[in-house]
CSV table of C-alpha atoms and ligand atoms in Angstrom, one decimal:
chain,number,residue,atom,x,y,z
S,1,MET,CA,71.7,121.8,97.3
S,2,THR,CA,75.0,120.4,98.1
S,3,ASP,CA,76.1,116.9,96.9
S,4,PRO,CA,76.1,114.1,99.5
S,5,VAL,CA,79.8,113.5,100.7
S,6,HIS,CA,81.3,111.0,98.3
S,7,HIS,CA,83.5,108.3,99.5
S,8,PRO,CA,85.9,106.7,96.9
S,9,GLY,CA,84.2,103.6,95.3
S,10,ARG,CA,81.2,103.7,97.6
S,11,PRO,CA,78.4,101.7,96.0
S,12,GLN,CA,76.0,103.9,94.1
S,13,ASN,CA,72.2,103.8,94.1
S,14,ASP,CA,71.0,100.1,94.8
S,15,ALA,CA,74.3,98.5,93.9
S,16,ARG,CA,75.4,96.6,97.0
S,17,ARG,CA,76.8,93.2,96.3
S,18,LEU,CA,80.4,93.0,95.1
S,19,LEU,CA,81.8,89.7,93.8
S,20,ILE,CA,85.7,89.5,94.1
S,21,THR,CA,87.5,86.7,92.2
S,22,GLY,CA,90.8,85.7,93.7
S,23,ILE,CA,89.6,87.0,97.2
S,24,GLY,CA,92.1,84.9,99.1
S,25,GLY,CA,94.9,86.5,96.9
S,26,PHE,CA,97.1,89.5,97.8
S,27,LEU,CA,95.1,92.0,96.1
S,28,GLY,CA,91.8,90.4,96.4
S,29,SER,CA,92.0,90.3,100.2
S,30,HIS,CA,92.9,93.9,100.4
S,31,LEU,CA,90.0,94.9,98.1
S,32,ALA,CA,87.6,92.9,100.2
S,33,GLU,CA,88.6,94.9,103.3
S,34,LEU,CA,88.2,98.3,101.7
S,35,ALA,CA,85.0,97.4,99.8
S,36,THR,CA,83.5,96.2,103.0
S,37,ASP,CA,84.6,99.5,104.8
S,38,VAL,CA,82.9,101.6,102.2
S,39,GLY,CA,79.7,99.7,102.3
S,40,TRP,CA,79.8,96.9,99.7
S,41,GLU,CA,78.4,93.5,100.7
S,42,VAL,CA,81.4,91.5,99.7
S,43,SER,CA,81.5,87.8,98.5
S,44,GLY,CA,84.4,86.1,96.6
S,45,VAL,CA,85.5,83.4,94.4
S,46,THR,CA,88.5,81.3,95.6
S,47,ARG,CA,90.1,78.1,94.3
S,48,ALA,CA,92.2,76.7,97.1
S,49,THR,CA,93.4,79.8,99.2
S,50,PRO,CA,91.2,80.1,102.3
S,51,THR,CA,89.2,83.2,103.0
S,52,ASP,CA,86.9,84.3,105.8
S,53,TYR,CA,84.5,86.2,103.3
S,54,PRO,CA,81.5,84.3,102.1
S,55,HIS,CA,82.7,82.6,98.9
S,56,VAL,CA,82.3,79.9,96.4
S,57,ALA,CA,85.1,77.6,95.9
S,58,ILE,CA,85.4,77.1,92.2
S,59,ASP,CA,87.9,76.9,89.3
S,60,LEU,CA,86.9,79.8,87.1
S,61,ALA,CA,88.3,78.0,84.0
S,62,GLU,CA,85.8,75.1,84.4
S,63,ASP,CA,82.9,75.5,82.1
S,64,GLY,CA,79.7,76.5,84.0
S,65,ALA,CA,81.5,77.3,87.2
S,66,THR,CA,81.5,81.0,86.7
S,67,ARG,CA,77.8,81.1,85.8
S,68,ASP,CA,77.1,79.0,88.8
S,69,ALA,CA,79.2,81.5,91.1
S,70,ILE,CA,77.2,84.5,89.6
S,71,GLU,CA,73.8,82.7,90.2
S,72,ARG,CA,74.8,81.9,93.7
S,73,CYS,CA,76.2,85.3,94.6
S,74,SER,CA,73.9,87.4,92.3
S,75,PRO,CA,76.5,90.4,92.4
S,76,ASP,CA,75.7,93.9,91.3
S,77,ALA,CA,79.4,94.2,90.1
S,78,VAL,CA,82.5,92.0,89.7
S,79,ILE,CA,86.1,92.7,90.2
S,80,HIS,CA,88.4,90.0,88.8
S,81,CYS,CA,91.6,89.7,90.7
S,82,ALA,CA,92.0,85.9,90.1
S,83,ALA,CA,95.0,85.1,87.9
S,84,ASN,CA,98.0,83.0,87.6
S,85,ALA,CA,100.5,85.8,88.5
S,86,ARG,CA,103.5,83.7,89.1
S,87,THR,CA,105.8,84.7,86.2
S,88,ASN,CA,108.1,81.8,86.5
S,89,GLU,CA,105.4,79.2,86.8
S,90,CYS,CA,103.7,80.7,83.7
S,91,GLU,CA,107.1,80.5,81.7
S,92,ARG,CA,107.4,76.8,82.6
S,93,HIS,CA,103.7,76.0,82.0
S,94,PRO,CA,102.2,78.3,79.3
S,95,GLU,CA,99.2,76.1,79.3
S,96,LEU,CA,98.3,77.2,82.9
S,97,ALA,CA,98.7,80.9,82.1
S,98,GLU,CA,96.4,80.4,79.1
S,99,ARG,CA,93.9,78.5,81.2
S,100,ASP,CA,93.7,80.8,84.3
S,101,ASN,CA,94.5,84.1,82.7
S,102,VAL,CA,92.8,83.9,79.2
S,103,LEU,CA,90.1,81.1,79.4
S,104,ALA,CA,88.8,82.0,82.9
S,105,THR,CA,88.5,85.7,82.0
S,106,ARG,CA,86.7,85.0,78.9
S,107,LEU,CA,84.2,82.8,80.7
S,108,LEU,CA,83.7,85.4,83.3
S,109,ALA,CA,83.2,88.2,80.9
S,110,GLN,CA,80.8,86.2,78.9
S,111,ALA,CA,78.7,85.4,82.1
S,112,CYS,CA,78.7,89.0,83.2
S,113,ALA,CA,77.6,90.1,79.7
S,114,ASP,CA,74.9,87.5,79.5
S,115,ASP,CA,73.3,88.6,82.7
S,116,ARG,CA,70.2,91.0,82.5
S,117,PRO,CA,71.2,93.7,82.9
S,118,PRO,CA,74.8,93.0,82.2
S,119,ILE,CA,77.0,93.0,85.3
S,120,PRO,CA,79.6,95.7,85.5
S,121,LEU,CA,83.1,94.1,85.5
S,122,VAL,CA,86.6,95.2,86.2
S,123,VAL,CA,89.5,93.1,85.1
S,124,CYS,CA,93.1,93.4,86.5
S,125,SER,CA,95.9,93.4,84.1
S,126,THR,CA,99.6,94.3,84.3
S,127,ASP,CA,102.4,96.6,83.4
S,128,LEU,CA,104.1,93.5,82.0
S,129,VAL,CA,102.2,93.8,78.8
S,130,PHE,CA,105.0,96.3,77.8
S,131,ASP,CA,108.4,95.3,76.7
S,132,GLY,CA,110.1,98.0,78.8
S,133,THR,CA,112.7,98.9,76.2
S,134,ARG,CA,111.6,102.6,75.8
S,135,PRO,CA,114.1,104.8,77.5
S,136,GLY,CA,112.4,106.5,80.5
S,137,GLY,CA,109.3,104.1,80.2
S,138,MET,CA,106.2,105.9,81.5
S,139,TYR,CA,103.9,103.8,79.2
S,140,ARG,CA,100.5,105.2,78.3
S,141,GLU,CA,97.3,103.1,77.7
S,142,ASN,CA,97.5,103.1,73.9
S,143,ASP,CA,101.3,102.5,73.6
S,144,ASP,CA,102.3,99.4,71.7
S,145,ALA,CA,102.1,96.4,74.1
S,146,ARG,CA,104.9,93.7,73.4
S,147,PRO,CA,105.2,91.4,76.4
S,148,VAL,CA,108.6,89.7,76.9
S,149,ASN,CA,107.5,86.6,78.9
S,150,VAL,CA,104.6,84.1,78.9
S,151,TYR,CA,102.7,85.8,81.9
S,152,GLY,CA,102.7,89.2,80.1
S,153,ARG,CA,101.7,87.6,76.8
S,154,SER,CA,98.8,85.7,78.5
S,155,LYS,CA,97.6,89.0,80.1
S,156,LEU,CA,97.7,90.8,76.7
S,157,ALA,CA,95.8,87.9,75.1
S,158,MET,CA,93.3,88.3,77.9
S,159,GLU,CA,92.9,92.0,77.1
S,160,GLN,CA,92.6,91.2,73.3
S,161,VAL,CA,89.9,88.4,74.0
S,162,LEU,CA,87.9,91.1,75.9
S,163,HIS,CA,88.1,93.6,73.0
S,164,GLU,CA,87.3,90.9,70.4
S,165,MET,CA,84.2,90.0,72.5
S,166,GLY,CA,83.1,93.7,72.6
S,167,SER,CA,83.1,93.3,76.2
S,168,HIS,CA,82.0,96.2,78.5
S,169,ALA,CA,84.7,95.1,81.0
S,170,ILE,CA,87.1,98.0,82.2
S,171,ILE,CA,90.7,96.9,82.2
S,172,ALA,CA,92.9,98.1,85.1
S,173,ARG,CA,96.6,97.7,84.4
S,174,LEU,CA,98.5,97.4,87.5
S,175,PRO,CA,102.1,97.9,88.3
S,176,LEU,CA,104.3,96.0,90.9
S,177,LEU,CA,102.1,95.9,94.0
S,178,PHE,CA,103.3,96.0,97.6
S,179,GLY,CA,101.9,96.1,101.1
S,180,PRO,CA,101.4,93.9,104.2
S,181,PRO,CA,99.1,90.9,104.1
S,182,ALA,CA,95.5,92.1,104.6
S,183,HIS,CA,94.3,91.9,108.3
S,184,SER,CA,91.6,89.5,107.3
S,185,GLY,CA,94.3,87.0,106.1
S,186,GLY,CA,95.3,86.5,102.4
S,187,LYS,CA,98.7,86.3,100.8
S,188,GLY,CA,101.6,88.7,101.4
S,189,SER,CA,103.4,90.8,98.7
S,190,PHE,CA,107.0,90.3,97.5
S,191,LEU,CA,108.1,92.3,100.7
S,192,SER,CA,107.1,89.4,102.9
S,193,GLY,CA,109.5,87.3,101.0
S,194,TRP,CA,112.3,90.0,101.2
S,195,VAL,CA,111.8,90.1,104.9
S,196,GLU,CA,112.0,86.5,105.5
S,197,HIS,CA,115.1,86.3,103.4
S,198,LEU,CA,116.9,89.2,105.2
S,199,ARG,CA,115.9,87.9,108.6
S,200,ALA,CA,117.7,84.7,107.8
S,201,GLY,CA,120.7,86.8,107.3
S,202,LYS,CA,121.1,86.1,103.6
S,203,PRO,CA,122.2,88.9,101.2
S,204,LEU,CA,119.5,90.1,98.8
S,205,VAL,CA,120.5,91.3,95.4
S,206,LEU,CA,118.1,93.9,94.0
S,207,PHE,CA,118.3,95.2,90.3
S,208,THR,CA,119.2,98.8,89.6
S,209,ASP,CA,118.1,98.2,86.0
S,210,GLU,CA,114.5,97.2,86.5
S,211,TRP,CA,112.2,100.2,86.8
S,212,ARG,CA,108.6,100.2,88.0
S,213,THR,CA,105.9,102.6,89.4
S,214,PRO,CA,104.9,100.6,92.5
S,215,LEU,CA,101.5,101.0,94.0
S,216,SER,CA,100.3,99.9,97.6
S,217,ALA,CA,97.5,97.3,97.6
S,218,ARG,CA,95.3,99.6,99.4
S,219,ASP,CA,95.7,102.2,96.8
S,220,ALA,CA,95.2,99.5,94.0
S,221,ALA,CA,91.9,98.4,95.7
S,222,ARG,CA,90.7,102.1,95.8
S,223,GLY,CA,91.6,102.4,92.3
S,224,LEU,CA,89.6,99.4,91.2
S,225,LEU,CA,86.6,100.6,93.0
S,226,GLU,CA,87.0,104.0,91.2
S,227,CYS,CA,87.0,102.1,87.9
S,228,LEU,CA,83.6,100.7,88.8
S,229,ASP,CA,82.3,104.1,90.1
S,230,LYS,CA,83.7,106.4,87.3
S,231,GLY,CA,85.3,104.3,84.6
S,232,GLN,CA,84.0,104.0,81.0
S,233,PRO,CA,82.9,100.6,79.9
S,234,GLY,CA,85.5,99.0,77.6
S,235,GLU,CA,88.2,101.4,78.6
S,236,THR,CA,91.7,100.7,79.8
S,237,TYR,CA,93.2,102.7,82.8
S,238,HIS,CA,96.8,102.6,84.2
S,239,LEU,CA,96.5,102.6,88.1
S,240,CYS,CA,100.1,103.2,89.1
S,241,GLY,CA,102.1,104.8,91.8
S,242,LYS,CA,103.5,108.4,91.8
S,243,GLU,CA,107.2,107.6,91.5
S,244,ARG,CA,109.3,105.6,88.9
S,245,VAL,CA,111.9,103.7,90.9
S,246,ASN,CA,114.1,100.7,90.5
S,247,ARG,CA,114.0,97.6,92.6
S,248,HIS,CA,117.2,98.6,94.4
S,249,ASP,CA,115.6,102.0,95.3
S,250,ILE,CA,112.6,100.2,96.6
S,251,GLY,CA,114.7,98.1,98.9
S,252,ILE,CA,116.7,101.1,100.2
S,253,ARG,CA,113.4,103.1,100.9
S,254,PHE,CA,111.9,100.0,102.5
S,255,ALA,CA,115.0,99.4,104.8
S,256,ARG,CA,115.1,102.9,105.9
S,257,HIS,CA,111.6,102.4,107.5
S,258,ALA,CA,111.8,98.8,108.3
S,259,ASP,CA,115.2,97.5,109.4
S,260,ARG,CA,114.8,98.2,113.1
S,261,GLN,CA,111.1,97.5,113.3
S,262,LEU,CA,111.2,94.3,111.3
S,263,GLY,CA,114.6,93.1,112.5
S,264,PHE,CA,117.0,92.7,109.7
S,265,ASP,CA,120.3,94.2,108.7
S,266,ALA,CA,120.0,96.6,105.8
S,267,ALA,CA,123.6,96.1,104.8
S,268,LEU,CA,122.5,92.9,103.3
S,269,LEU,CA,120.8,94.7,100.5
S,270,GLN,CA,122.9,94.6,97.4
S,271,ALA,CA,122.7,96.4,94.0
S,272,GLY,CA,122.8,94.1,91.0
S,273,LYS,CA,121.9,93.9,87.4
S,274,GLN,CA,119.2,91.7,85.8
S,275,ALA,CA,121.9,90.1,83.6
S,276,ASP,CA,123.9,89.0,86.7
S,277,VAL,CA,121.0,86.7,87.8
S,278,PRO,CA,119.7,83.7,85.8
S,279,MET,CA,115.9,83.8,85.6
S,280,THR,CA,113.3,81.5,84.3
S,281,ALA,CA,111.1,84.3,82.9
S,282,PRO,CA,112.7,87.1,81.0
S,283,ARG,CA,112.1,90.5,82.7
S,284,ALA,CA,111.3,93.7,81.2
S,285,ALA,CA,113.7,96.7,82.1
S,286,ASP,CA,111.3,99.8,82.4
S,287,VAL,CA,107.6,99.1,82.5
S,288,SER,CA,106.9,102.4,84.5
S,289,LEU,CA,103.3,103.6,83.7
S,290,ASP,CA,101.8,107.0,83.0
S,291,GLY,CA,98.7,107.3,85.2
S,292,MET,CA,97.3,110.6,83.8
S,293,LYS,CA,94.2,109.0,82.2
S,294,ALA,CA,93.2,107.5,85.6
S,295,LEU,CA,93.9,110.8,87.3
S,296,ARG,CA,91.7,112.7,84.9
S,297,GLY,CA,88.9,110.2,84.3
S,298,LEU,CA,88.8,108.5,87.7
S,299,ASP,CA,90.2,111.1,90.1
S,300,PHE,CA,92.7,108.2,91.0
S,301,ASP,CA,95.8,109.7,92.7
S,302,ALA,CA,98.1,107.4,94.6
S,303,ALA,CA,99.7,108.3,97.9
S,304,THR,CA,103.4,108.8,98.1
S,305,LEU,CA,105.6,105.8,98.1
S,306,ASP,CA,107.2,106.7,101.4
S,307,ASN,CA,103.7,107.0,102.9
S,308,GLU,CA,102.6,103.7,101.7
S,309,ILE,CA,106.0,102.0,102.7
S,310,ALA,CA,105.5,103.4,106.3
S,311,TRP,CA,102.0,101.9,106.3
S,312,THR,CA,103.2,98.6,105.2
S,313,VAL,CA,105.9,98.5,107.8
S,314,ALA,CA,103.8,99.6,110.7
S,315,SER,CA,101.2,97.0,109.7
S,316,MET,CA,103.8,94.2,109.3
S,317,ALA,CA,105.4,95.2,112.7
S,318,SER,CA,102.0,95.1,114.4
S,319,VAL,CA,101.5,91.5,113.8
S,320,GLN,CA,105.0,90.1,114.7
C,1,NAP,N1,100.9,91.4,92.6
C,1,NAP,C1,101.4,92.2,91.7
C,1,NAP,O1,102.5,92.8,92.0
C,1,NAP,C2,100.6,92.5,90.5
C,1,NAP,C3,101.1,93.4,89.5
C,1,NAP,C4,100.4,93.6,88.4
C,1,NAP,C5,99.3,93.0,88.1
C,1,NAP,N2,98.8,92.1,89.0
C,1,NAP,C6,97.5,91.4,88.8
C,1,NAP,O2,96.6,91.7,89.9
C,1,NAP,C7,95.7,90.6,90.0
C,1,NAP,C8,95.9,90.1,91.5
C,1,NAP,O3,97.2,89.7,91.7
C,1,NAP,P1,97.6,89.1,93.1
C,1,NAP,O4,99.0,89.5,93.4
C,1,NAP,O5,96.7,89.3,94.1
C,1,NAP,O6,97.7,87.5,92.8
C,1,NAP,P2,97.6,86.3,93.8
C,1,NAP,O7,98.0,86.8,95.1
C,1,NAP,O8,98.4,85.2,93.3
C,1,NAP,O9,96.1,86.0,93.8
C,1,NAP,C9,95.5,85.4,92.7
C,1,NAP,C10,94.4,84.4,93.1
C,1,NAP,O10,93.7,83.9,91.8
C,1,NAP,C11,93.3,82.7,92.1
C,1,NAP,N3,93.1,82.0,90.9
C,1,NAP,C12,94.0,81.8,89.9
C,1,NAP,N4,93.4,81.0,88.9
C,1,NAP,C13,92.2,80.8,89.3
C,1,NAP,C14,91.1,80.0,88.8
C,1,NAP,N5,91.2,79.5,87.5
C,1,NAP,N6,90.0,79.9,89.3
C,1,NAP,C15,89.8,80.5,90.6
C,1,NAP,N7,90.7,81.1,91.2
C,1,NAP,C16,91.9,81.2,90.6
C,1,NAP,C17,94.4,81.9,93.0
C,1,NAP,O11,93.7,81.1,93.9
C,1,NAP,P3,94.4,79.8,94.4
C,1,NAP,O12,95.6,80.2,95.1
C,1,NAP,O13,93.4,79.2,95.3
C,1,NAP,O14,94.7,78.9,93.2
C,1,NAP,C18,95.0,83.3,93.7
C,1,NAP,O15,94.7,83.2,95.2
C,1,NAP,C19,96.1,89.6,88.9
C,1,NAP,O16,95.3,89.9,87.9
C,1,NAP,C20,97.6,89.9,88.7
C,1,NAP,O17,97.8,89.6,87.2
C,1,NAP,C21,99.4,91.8,90.3
């Protein structure tokens, strides 16, 4: 007998209802689209960002709010995309990073663990748990994490709280994410900011000494659903792109596809060094990730960077 055709992250057995926190955010809105496409009945948690998906509007860090959301949505699985991911704001207001990234996750993980049966949970973390000082980067899941800024420290603290609780949550560490805003709405990625800046005719300095393994939002969404489907409870996986590139490389590759379609002058892109630009939050030099564990354990393999940049540009151009 042959196996039924398996679609990535399709809900298994009777599991149907997926709750996505941060559903109005950049990643949450892409995840909602993909999960709906593969058969999940999606609902979400948002705080202020609007969404067209069924949702509860709550602050996850408020006592009782998470339990309330779970009672109202009665999900079969939860993917936690909500976070304060604004590195400069976290640096200026560490108490907000602690509240939104550590406290909110602890309350959510506890509520998922207390349900009967416990609700499978995937939690998004970041490549910025690493200090990026290792020449060549390519960090693995069990390499020492030593974040250099408040945001990274709050996400590492979040991971540590989950381990201390003995949580069954799967931790998905994500790299720099890119893509268009989701069709259904939601926030854009850093590329939307770049395009706006370049269209205004302003030069854009991009670092040649900041290395990442960028991943498209639709690949990240696929990887998160694979975590639910095939991930081991309590494990950490790196979901990353195929290529280690610096920020300036990303700009050049983006401009190659985008400058005519999105109407900006690629000559405005300039190479620079981190040290040349004063920044509120310190930045790590090379937080590129090694994705072998996810490839072997989840069958997660990202598309090529050029493929995903082309998708991004085509999608951004179609809504101009
Ligand atoms: N984007 C990246 O490049 C990247 C890279 C690595 C890891 N990650 C991780 O991936 C996840 C998704 O990131 P993203 O880029 O989609 O972020 P995002 O666009 O900023 O979305 C995050 C959402 O979380 C919501 N939120 C924050 N605190 C909340 C709270 N206490 N209660 C309820 N909702 C809350 C925010 O809602 P409101 O706006 O309504 O307040 C926001 O819409 C995060 O865990 C982030 O750390 C992102």
